[in-house]
mmCIF file with all atom_site columns, C-alpha atoms in Angstrom:
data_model
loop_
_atom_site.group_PDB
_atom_site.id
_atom_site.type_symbol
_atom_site.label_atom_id
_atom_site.label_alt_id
_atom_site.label_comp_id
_atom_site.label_asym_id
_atom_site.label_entity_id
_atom_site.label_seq_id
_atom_site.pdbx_PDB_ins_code
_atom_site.Cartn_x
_atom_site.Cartn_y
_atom_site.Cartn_z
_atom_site.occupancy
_atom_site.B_iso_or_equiv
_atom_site.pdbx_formal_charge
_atom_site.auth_seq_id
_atom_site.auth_comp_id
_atom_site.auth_asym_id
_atom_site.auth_atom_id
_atom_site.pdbx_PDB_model_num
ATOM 1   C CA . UNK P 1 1   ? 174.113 56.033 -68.211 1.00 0.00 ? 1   UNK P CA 1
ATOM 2   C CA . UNK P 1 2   ? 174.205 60.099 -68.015 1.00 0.00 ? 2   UNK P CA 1
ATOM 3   C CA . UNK P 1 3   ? 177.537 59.783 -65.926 1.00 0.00 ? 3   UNK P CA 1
ATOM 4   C CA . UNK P 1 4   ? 178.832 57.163 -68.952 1.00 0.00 ? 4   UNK P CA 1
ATOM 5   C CA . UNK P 1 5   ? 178.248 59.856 -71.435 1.00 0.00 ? 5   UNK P CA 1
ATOM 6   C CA . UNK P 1 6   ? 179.778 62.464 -69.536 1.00 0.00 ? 6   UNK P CA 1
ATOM 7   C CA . UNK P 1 7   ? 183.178 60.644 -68.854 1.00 0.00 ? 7   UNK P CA 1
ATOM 8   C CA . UNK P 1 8   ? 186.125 61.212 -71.470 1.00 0.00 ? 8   UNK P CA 1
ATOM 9   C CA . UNK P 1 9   ? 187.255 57.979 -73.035 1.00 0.00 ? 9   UNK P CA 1
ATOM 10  C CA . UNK P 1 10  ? 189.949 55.964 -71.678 1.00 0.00 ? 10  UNK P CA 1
ATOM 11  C CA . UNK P 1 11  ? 192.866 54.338 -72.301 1.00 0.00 ? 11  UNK P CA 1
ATOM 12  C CA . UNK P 1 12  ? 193.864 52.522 -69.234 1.00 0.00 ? 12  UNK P CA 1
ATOM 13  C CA . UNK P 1 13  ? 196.692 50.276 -69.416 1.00 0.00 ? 13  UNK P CA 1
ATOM 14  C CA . UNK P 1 14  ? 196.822 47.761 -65.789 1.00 0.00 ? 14  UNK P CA 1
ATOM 15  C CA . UNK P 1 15  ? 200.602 47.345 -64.762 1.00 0.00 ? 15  UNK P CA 1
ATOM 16  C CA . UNK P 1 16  ? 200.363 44.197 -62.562 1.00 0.00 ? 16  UNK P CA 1
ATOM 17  C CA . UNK P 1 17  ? 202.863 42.804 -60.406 1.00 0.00 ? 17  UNK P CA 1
ATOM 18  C CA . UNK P 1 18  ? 202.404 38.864 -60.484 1.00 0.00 ? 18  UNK P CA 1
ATOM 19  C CA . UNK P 1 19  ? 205.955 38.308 -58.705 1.00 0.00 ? 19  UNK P CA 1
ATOM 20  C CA . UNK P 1 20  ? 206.175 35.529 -56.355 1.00 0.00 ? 20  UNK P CA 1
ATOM 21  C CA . UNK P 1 21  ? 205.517 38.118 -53.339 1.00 0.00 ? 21  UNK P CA 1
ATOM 22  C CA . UNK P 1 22  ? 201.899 39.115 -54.398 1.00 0.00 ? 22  UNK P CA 1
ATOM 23  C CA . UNK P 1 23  ? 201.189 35.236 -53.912 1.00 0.00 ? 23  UNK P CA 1
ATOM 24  C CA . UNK P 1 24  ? 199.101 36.122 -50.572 1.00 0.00 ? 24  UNK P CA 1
ATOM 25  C CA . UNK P 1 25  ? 195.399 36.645 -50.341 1.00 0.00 ? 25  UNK P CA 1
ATOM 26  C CA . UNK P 1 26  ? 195.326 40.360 -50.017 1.00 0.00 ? 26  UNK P CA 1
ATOM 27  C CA . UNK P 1 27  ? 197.648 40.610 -52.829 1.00 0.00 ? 27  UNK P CA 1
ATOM 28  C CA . UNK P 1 28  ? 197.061 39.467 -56.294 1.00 0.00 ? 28  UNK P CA 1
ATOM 29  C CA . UNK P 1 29  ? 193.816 37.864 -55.375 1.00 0.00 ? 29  UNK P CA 1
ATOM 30  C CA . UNK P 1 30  ? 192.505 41.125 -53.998 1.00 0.00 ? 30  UNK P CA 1
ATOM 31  C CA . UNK P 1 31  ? 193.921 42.830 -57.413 1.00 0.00 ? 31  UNK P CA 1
ATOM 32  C CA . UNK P 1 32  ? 191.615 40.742 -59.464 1.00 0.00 ? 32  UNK P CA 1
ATOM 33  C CA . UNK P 1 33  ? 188.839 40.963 -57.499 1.00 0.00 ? 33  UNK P CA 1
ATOM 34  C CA . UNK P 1 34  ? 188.947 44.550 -58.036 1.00 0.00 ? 34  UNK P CA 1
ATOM 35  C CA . UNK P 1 35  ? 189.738 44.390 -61.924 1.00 0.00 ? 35  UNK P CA 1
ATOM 36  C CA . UNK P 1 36  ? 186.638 42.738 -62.160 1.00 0.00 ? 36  UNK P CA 1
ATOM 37  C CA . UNK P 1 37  ? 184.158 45.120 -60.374 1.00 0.00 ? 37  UNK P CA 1
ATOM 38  C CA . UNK P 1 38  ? 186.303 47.743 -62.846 1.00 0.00 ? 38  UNK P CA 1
ATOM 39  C CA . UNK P 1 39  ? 185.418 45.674 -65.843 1.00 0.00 ? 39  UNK P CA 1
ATOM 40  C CA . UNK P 1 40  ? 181.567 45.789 -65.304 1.00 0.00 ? 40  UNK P CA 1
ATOM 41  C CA . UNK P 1 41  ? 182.156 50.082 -65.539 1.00 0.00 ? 41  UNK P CA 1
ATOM 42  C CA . UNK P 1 42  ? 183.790 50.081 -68.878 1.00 0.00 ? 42  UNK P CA 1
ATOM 43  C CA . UNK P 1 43  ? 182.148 51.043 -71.785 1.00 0.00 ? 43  UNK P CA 1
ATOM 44  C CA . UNK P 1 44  ? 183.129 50.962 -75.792 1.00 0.00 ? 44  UNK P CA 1
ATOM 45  C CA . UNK P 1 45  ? 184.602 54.020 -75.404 1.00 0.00 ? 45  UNK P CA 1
ATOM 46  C CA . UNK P 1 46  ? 187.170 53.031 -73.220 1.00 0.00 ? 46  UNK P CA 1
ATOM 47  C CA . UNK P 1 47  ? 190.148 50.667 -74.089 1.00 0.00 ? 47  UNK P CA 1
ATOM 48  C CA . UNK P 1 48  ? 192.217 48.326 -71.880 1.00 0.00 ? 48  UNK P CA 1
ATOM 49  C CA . UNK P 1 49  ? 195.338 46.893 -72.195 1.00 0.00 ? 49  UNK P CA 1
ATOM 50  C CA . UNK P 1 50  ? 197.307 44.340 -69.122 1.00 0.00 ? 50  UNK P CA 1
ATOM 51  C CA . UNK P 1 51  ? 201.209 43.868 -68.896 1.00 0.00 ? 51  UNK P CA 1
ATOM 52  C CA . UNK P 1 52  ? 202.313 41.600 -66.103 1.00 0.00 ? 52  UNK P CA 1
ATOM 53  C CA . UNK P 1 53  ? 205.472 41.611 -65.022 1.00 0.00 ? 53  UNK P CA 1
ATOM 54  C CA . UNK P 1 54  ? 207.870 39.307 -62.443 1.00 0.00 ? 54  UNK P CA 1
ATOM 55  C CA . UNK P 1 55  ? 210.926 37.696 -63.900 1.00 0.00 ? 55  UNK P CA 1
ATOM 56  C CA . UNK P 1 56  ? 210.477 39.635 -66.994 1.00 0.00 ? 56  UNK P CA 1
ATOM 57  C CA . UNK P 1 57  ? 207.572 41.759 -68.062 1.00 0.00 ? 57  UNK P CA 1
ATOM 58  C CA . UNK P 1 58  ? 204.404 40.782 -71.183 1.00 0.00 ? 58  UNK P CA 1
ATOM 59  C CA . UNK P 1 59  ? 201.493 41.916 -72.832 1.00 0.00 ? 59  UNK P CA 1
ATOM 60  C CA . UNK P 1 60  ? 199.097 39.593 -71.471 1.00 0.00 ? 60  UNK P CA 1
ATOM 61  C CA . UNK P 1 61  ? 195.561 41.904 -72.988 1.00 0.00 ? 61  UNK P CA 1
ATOM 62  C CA . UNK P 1 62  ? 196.513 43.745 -75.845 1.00 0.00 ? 62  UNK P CA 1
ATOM 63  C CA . UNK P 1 63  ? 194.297 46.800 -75.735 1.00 0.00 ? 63  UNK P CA 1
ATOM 64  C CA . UNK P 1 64  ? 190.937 45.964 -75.880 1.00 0.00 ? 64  UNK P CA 1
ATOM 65  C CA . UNK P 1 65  ? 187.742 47.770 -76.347 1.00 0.00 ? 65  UNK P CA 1
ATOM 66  C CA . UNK P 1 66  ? 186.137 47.875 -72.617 1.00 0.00 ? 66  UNK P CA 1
ATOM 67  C CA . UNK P 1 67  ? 182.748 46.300 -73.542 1.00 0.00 ? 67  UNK P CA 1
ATOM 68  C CA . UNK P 1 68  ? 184.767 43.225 -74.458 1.00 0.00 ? 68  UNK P CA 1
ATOM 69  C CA . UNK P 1 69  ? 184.263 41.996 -70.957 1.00 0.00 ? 69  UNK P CA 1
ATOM 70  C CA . UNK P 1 70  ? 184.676 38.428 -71.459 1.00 0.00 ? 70  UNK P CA 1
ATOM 71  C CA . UNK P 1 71  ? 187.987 38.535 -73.038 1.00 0.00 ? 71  UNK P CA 1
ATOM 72  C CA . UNK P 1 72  ? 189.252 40.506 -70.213 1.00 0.00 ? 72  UNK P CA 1
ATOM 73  C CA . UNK P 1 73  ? 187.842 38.334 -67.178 1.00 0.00 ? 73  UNK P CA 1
ATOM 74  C CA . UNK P 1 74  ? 189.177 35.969 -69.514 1.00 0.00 ? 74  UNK P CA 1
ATOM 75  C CA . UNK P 1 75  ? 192.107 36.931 -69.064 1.00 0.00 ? 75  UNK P CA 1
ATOM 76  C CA . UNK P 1 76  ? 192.696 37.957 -65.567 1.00 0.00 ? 76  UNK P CA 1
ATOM 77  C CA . UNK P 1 77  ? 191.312 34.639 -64.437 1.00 0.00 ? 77  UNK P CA 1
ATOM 78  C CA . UNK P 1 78  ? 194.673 32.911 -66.345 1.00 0.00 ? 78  UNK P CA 1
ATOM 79  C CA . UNK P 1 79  ? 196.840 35.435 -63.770 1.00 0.00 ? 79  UNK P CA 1
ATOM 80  C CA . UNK P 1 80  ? 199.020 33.471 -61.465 1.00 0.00 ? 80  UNK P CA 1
ATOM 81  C CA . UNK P 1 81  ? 202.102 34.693 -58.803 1.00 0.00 ? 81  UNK P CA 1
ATOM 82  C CA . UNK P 1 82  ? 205.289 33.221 -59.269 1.00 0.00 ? 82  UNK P CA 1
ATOM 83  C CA . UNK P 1 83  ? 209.000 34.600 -60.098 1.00 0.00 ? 83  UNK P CA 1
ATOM 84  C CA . UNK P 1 84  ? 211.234 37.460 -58.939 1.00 0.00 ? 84  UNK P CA 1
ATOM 85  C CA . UNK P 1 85  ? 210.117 41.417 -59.618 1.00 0.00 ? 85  UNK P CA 1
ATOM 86  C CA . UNK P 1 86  ? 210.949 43.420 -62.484 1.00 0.00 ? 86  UNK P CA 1
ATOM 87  C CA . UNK P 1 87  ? 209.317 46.555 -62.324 1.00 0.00 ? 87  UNK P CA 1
ATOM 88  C CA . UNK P 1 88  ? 211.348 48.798 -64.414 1.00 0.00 ? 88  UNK P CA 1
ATOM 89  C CA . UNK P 1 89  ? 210.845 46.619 -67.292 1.00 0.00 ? 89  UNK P CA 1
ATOM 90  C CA . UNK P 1 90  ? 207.052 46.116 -67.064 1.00 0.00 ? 90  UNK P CA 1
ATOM 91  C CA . UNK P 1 91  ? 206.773 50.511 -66.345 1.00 0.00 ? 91  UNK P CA 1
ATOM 92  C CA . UNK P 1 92  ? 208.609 50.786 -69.650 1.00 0.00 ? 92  UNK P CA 1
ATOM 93  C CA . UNK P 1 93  ? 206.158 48.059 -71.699 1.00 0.00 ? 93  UNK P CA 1
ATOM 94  C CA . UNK P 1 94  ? 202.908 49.741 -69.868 1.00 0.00 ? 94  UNK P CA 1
ATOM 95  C CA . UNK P 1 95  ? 204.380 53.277 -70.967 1.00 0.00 ? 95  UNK P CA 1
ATOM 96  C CA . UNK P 1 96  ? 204.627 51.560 -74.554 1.00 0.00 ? 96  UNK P CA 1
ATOM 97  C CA . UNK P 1 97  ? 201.509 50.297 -74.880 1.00 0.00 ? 97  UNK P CA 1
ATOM 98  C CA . UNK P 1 98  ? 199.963 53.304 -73.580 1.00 0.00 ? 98  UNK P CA 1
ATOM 99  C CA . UNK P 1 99  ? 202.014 55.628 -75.935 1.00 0.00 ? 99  UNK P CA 1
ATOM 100 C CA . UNK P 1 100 ? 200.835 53.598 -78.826 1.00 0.00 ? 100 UNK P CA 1
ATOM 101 C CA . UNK P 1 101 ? 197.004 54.145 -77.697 1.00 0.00 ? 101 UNK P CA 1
ATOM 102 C CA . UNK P 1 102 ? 197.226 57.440 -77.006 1.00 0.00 ? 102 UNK P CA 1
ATOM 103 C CA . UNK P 1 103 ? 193.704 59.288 -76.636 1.00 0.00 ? 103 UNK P CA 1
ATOM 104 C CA . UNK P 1 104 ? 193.529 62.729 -77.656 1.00 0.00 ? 104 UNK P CA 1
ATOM 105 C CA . UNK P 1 105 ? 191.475 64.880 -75.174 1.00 0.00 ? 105 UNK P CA 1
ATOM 106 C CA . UNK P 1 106 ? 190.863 61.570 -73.134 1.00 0.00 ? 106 UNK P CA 1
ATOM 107 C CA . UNK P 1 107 ? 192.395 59.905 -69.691 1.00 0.00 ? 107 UNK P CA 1
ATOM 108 C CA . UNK P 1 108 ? 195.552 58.135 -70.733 1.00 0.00 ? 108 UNK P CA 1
ATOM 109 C CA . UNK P 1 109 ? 196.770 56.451 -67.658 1.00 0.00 ? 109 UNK P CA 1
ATOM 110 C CA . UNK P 1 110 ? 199.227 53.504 -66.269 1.00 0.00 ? 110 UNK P CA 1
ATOM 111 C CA . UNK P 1 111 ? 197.966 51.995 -63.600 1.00 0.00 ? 111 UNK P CA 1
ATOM 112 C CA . UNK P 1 112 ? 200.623 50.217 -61.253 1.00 0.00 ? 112 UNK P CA 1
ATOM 113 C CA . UNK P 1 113 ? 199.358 47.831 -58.928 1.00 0.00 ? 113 UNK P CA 1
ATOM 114 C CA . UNK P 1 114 ? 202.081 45.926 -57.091 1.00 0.00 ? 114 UNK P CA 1
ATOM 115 C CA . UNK P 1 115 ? 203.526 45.002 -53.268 1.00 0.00 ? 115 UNK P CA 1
ATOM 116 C CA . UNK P 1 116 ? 206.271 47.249 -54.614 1.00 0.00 ? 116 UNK P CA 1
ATOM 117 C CA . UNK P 1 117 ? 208.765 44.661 -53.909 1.00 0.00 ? 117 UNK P CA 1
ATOM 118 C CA . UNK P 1 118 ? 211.242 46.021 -57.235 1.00 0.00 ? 118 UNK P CA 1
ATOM 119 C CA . UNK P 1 119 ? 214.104 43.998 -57.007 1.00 0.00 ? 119 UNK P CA 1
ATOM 120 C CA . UNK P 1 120 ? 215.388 43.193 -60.195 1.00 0.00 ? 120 UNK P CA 1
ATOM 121 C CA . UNK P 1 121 ? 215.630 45.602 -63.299 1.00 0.00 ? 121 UNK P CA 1
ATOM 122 C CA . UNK P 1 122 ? 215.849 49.423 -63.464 1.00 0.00 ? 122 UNK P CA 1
ATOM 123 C CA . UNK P 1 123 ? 214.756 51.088 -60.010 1.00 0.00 ? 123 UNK P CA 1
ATOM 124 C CA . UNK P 1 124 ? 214.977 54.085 -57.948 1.00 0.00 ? 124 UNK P CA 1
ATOM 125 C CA . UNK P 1 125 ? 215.753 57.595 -60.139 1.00 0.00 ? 125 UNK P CA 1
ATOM 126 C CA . UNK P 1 126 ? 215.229 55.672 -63.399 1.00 0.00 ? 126 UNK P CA 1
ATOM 127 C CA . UNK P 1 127 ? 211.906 55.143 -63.019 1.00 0.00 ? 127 UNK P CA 1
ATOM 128 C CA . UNK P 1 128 ? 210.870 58.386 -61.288 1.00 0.00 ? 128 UNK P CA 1
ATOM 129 C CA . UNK P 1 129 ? 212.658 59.946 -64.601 1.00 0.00 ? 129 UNK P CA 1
ATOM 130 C CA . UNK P 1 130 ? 210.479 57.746 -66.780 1.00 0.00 ? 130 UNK P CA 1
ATOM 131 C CA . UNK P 1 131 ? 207.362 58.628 -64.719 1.00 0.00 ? 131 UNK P CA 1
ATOM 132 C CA . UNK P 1 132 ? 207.781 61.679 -65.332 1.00 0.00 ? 132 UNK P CA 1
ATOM 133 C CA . UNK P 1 133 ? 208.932 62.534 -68.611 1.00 0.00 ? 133 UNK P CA 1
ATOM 134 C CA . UNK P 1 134 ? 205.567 60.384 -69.358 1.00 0.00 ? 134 UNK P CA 1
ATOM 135 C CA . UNK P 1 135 ? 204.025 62.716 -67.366 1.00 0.00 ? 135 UNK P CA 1
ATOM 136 C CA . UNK P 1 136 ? 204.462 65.482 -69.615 1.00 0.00 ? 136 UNK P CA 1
ATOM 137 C CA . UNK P 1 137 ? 203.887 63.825 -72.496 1.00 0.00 ? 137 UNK P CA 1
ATOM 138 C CA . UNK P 1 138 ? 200.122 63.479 -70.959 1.00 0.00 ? 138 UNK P CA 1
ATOM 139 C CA . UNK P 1 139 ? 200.089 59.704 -70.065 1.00 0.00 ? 139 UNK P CA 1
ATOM 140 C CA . UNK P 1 140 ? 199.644 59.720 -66.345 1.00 0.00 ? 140 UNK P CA 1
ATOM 141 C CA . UNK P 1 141 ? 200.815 57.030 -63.062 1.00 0.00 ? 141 UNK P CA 1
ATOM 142 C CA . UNK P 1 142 ? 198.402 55.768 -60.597 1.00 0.00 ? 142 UNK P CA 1
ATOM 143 C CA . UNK P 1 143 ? 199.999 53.181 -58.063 1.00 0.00 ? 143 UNK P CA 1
ATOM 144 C CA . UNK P 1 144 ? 197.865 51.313 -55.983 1.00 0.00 ? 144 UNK P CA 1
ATOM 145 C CA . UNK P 1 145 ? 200.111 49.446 -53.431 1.00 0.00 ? 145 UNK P CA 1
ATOM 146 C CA . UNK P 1 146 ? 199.109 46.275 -52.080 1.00 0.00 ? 146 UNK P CA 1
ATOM 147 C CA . UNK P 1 147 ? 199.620 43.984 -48.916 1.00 0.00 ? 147 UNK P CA 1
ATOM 148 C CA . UNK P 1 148 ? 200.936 44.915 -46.142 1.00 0.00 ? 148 UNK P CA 1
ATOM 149 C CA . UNK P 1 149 ? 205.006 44.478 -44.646 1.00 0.00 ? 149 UNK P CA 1
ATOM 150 C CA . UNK P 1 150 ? 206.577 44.475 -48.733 1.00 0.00 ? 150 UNK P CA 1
ATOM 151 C CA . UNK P 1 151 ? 205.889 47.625 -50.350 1.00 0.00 ? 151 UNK P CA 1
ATOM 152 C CA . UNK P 1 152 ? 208.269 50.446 -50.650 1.00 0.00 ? 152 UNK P CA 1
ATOM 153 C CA . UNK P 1 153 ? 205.876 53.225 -49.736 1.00 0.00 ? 153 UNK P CA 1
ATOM 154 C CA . UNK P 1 154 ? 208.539 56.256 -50.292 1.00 0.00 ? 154 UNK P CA 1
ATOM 155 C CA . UNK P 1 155 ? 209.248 54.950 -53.557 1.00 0.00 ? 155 UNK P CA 1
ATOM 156 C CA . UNK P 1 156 ? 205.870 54.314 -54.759 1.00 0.00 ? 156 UNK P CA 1
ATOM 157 C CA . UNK P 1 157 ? 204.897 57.777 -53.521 1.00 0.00 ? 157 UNK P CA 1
ATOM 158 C CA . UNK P 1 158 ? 207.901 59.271 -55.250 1.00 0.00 ? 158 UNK P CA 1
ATOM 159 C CA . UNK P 1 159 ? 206.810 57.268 -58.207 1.00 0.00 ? 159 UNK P CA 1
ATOM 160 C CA . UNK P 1 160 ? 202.999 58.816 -58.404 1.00 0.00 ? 160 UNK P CA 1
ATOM 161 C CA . UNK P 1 161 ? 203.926 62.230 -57.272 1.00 0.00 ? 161 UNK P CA 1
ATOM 162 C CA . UNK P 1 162 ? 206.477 63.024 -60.419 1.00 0.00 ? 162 UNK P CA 1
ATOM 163 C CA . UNK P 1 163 ? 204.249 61.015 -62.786 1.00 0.00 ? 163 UNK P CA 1
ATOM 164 C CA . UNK P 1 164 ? 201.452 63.891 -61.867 1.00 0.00 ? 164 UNK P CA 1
ATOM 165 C CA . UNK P 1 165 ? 199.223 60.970 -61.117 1.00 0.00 ? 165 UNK P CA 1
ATOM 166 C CA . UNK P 1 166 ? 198.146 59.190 -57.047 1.00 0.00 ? 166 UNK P CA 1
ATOM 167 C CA . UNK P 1 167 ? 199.006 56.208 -54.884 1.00 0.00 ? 167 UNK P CA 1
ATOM 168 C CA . UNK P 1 168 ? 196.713 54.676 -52.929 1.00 0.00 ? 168 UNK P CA 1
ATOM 169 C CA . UNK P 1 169 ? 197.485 51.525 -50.349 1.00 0.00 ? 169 UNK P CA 1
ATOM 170 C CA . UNK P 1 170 ? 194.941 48.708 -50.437 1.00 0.00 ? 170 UNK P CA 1
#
């Protein structure tokens, strides 16, 4: 509880790749496992949002108040693999969402978790531009990359690094 109180608020929006390559146990399965243990740490202070993104990217959790656990297991039990990869157009709706949320003196924060298989969709320099003019405008990247043999570690690092934020393989 003391650490709870001591923690700014948040305003965490989850950028998850549900392409048709995260269909493999260590993948998206492993993603939601940890989304969940996340879930049972938030608190009313902190707010959540989910975009999903494959073919094409979508708000699948608006942004949610964190002690609204139910609606957001809810919701990442209905999360299914299947299509080709979009990133570029699922970083721009996370970036969005997050803008729109914004938390003055808090964590605002995208967090990417994805095989990094982008293959469709703006890529390369036009996302590391995006990350980080965000950047400076205080709404920070974490990737976490998933899976192993798919992910494009240099440009997932790349990613994190200009968006002032981390990248972590799982």
């Amino acid at each position: 509880k003391e650490l709870e109180r001591q923690r700014p608020a948040s305003n965490l929006v989850f950028l998850l790749d549900v392409s048709g390559s995260m269909d493999y146990a260590n993948k998206l399965p492993l993603v939601k496992q940890g989304m969940r243990l996340l879930t049972s740490q938030l608190t009313e202070n902190d707010r959540i949002a989910i975009v999903v993104y494959a073919g094409a990217a979508g708000l699948v959790l608006p942004t949610t108040l964190g002690d609204n656990r139910h609606r957001i297991l809810e919701v990442l039990d209905q999360l299914h693999a299947g299509g080709s990869t979009n990133g570029g157009q699922g970083i721009q709706l996370a970036y969005h969402v997050a803008e729109q949320n914004f938390v003055r003196g808090g964590v605002n924060r995208v967090i990417l978790c994805t095989d990094g298989d982008f293959n469709v969709g703006a890529t390369g320099s036009k996302l590391v531009r995006l990350a980080e003019q965000q950047a400076k405008r205080g709404v920070h990247l974490s990737v976490l990359g998933f899976g192993m043999g798919n992910h494009n570690d240099a440009m997932l690092e790349e990613l994190s690094n200009k968006a002032d934020g981390n990248y972590a393989f799982i």
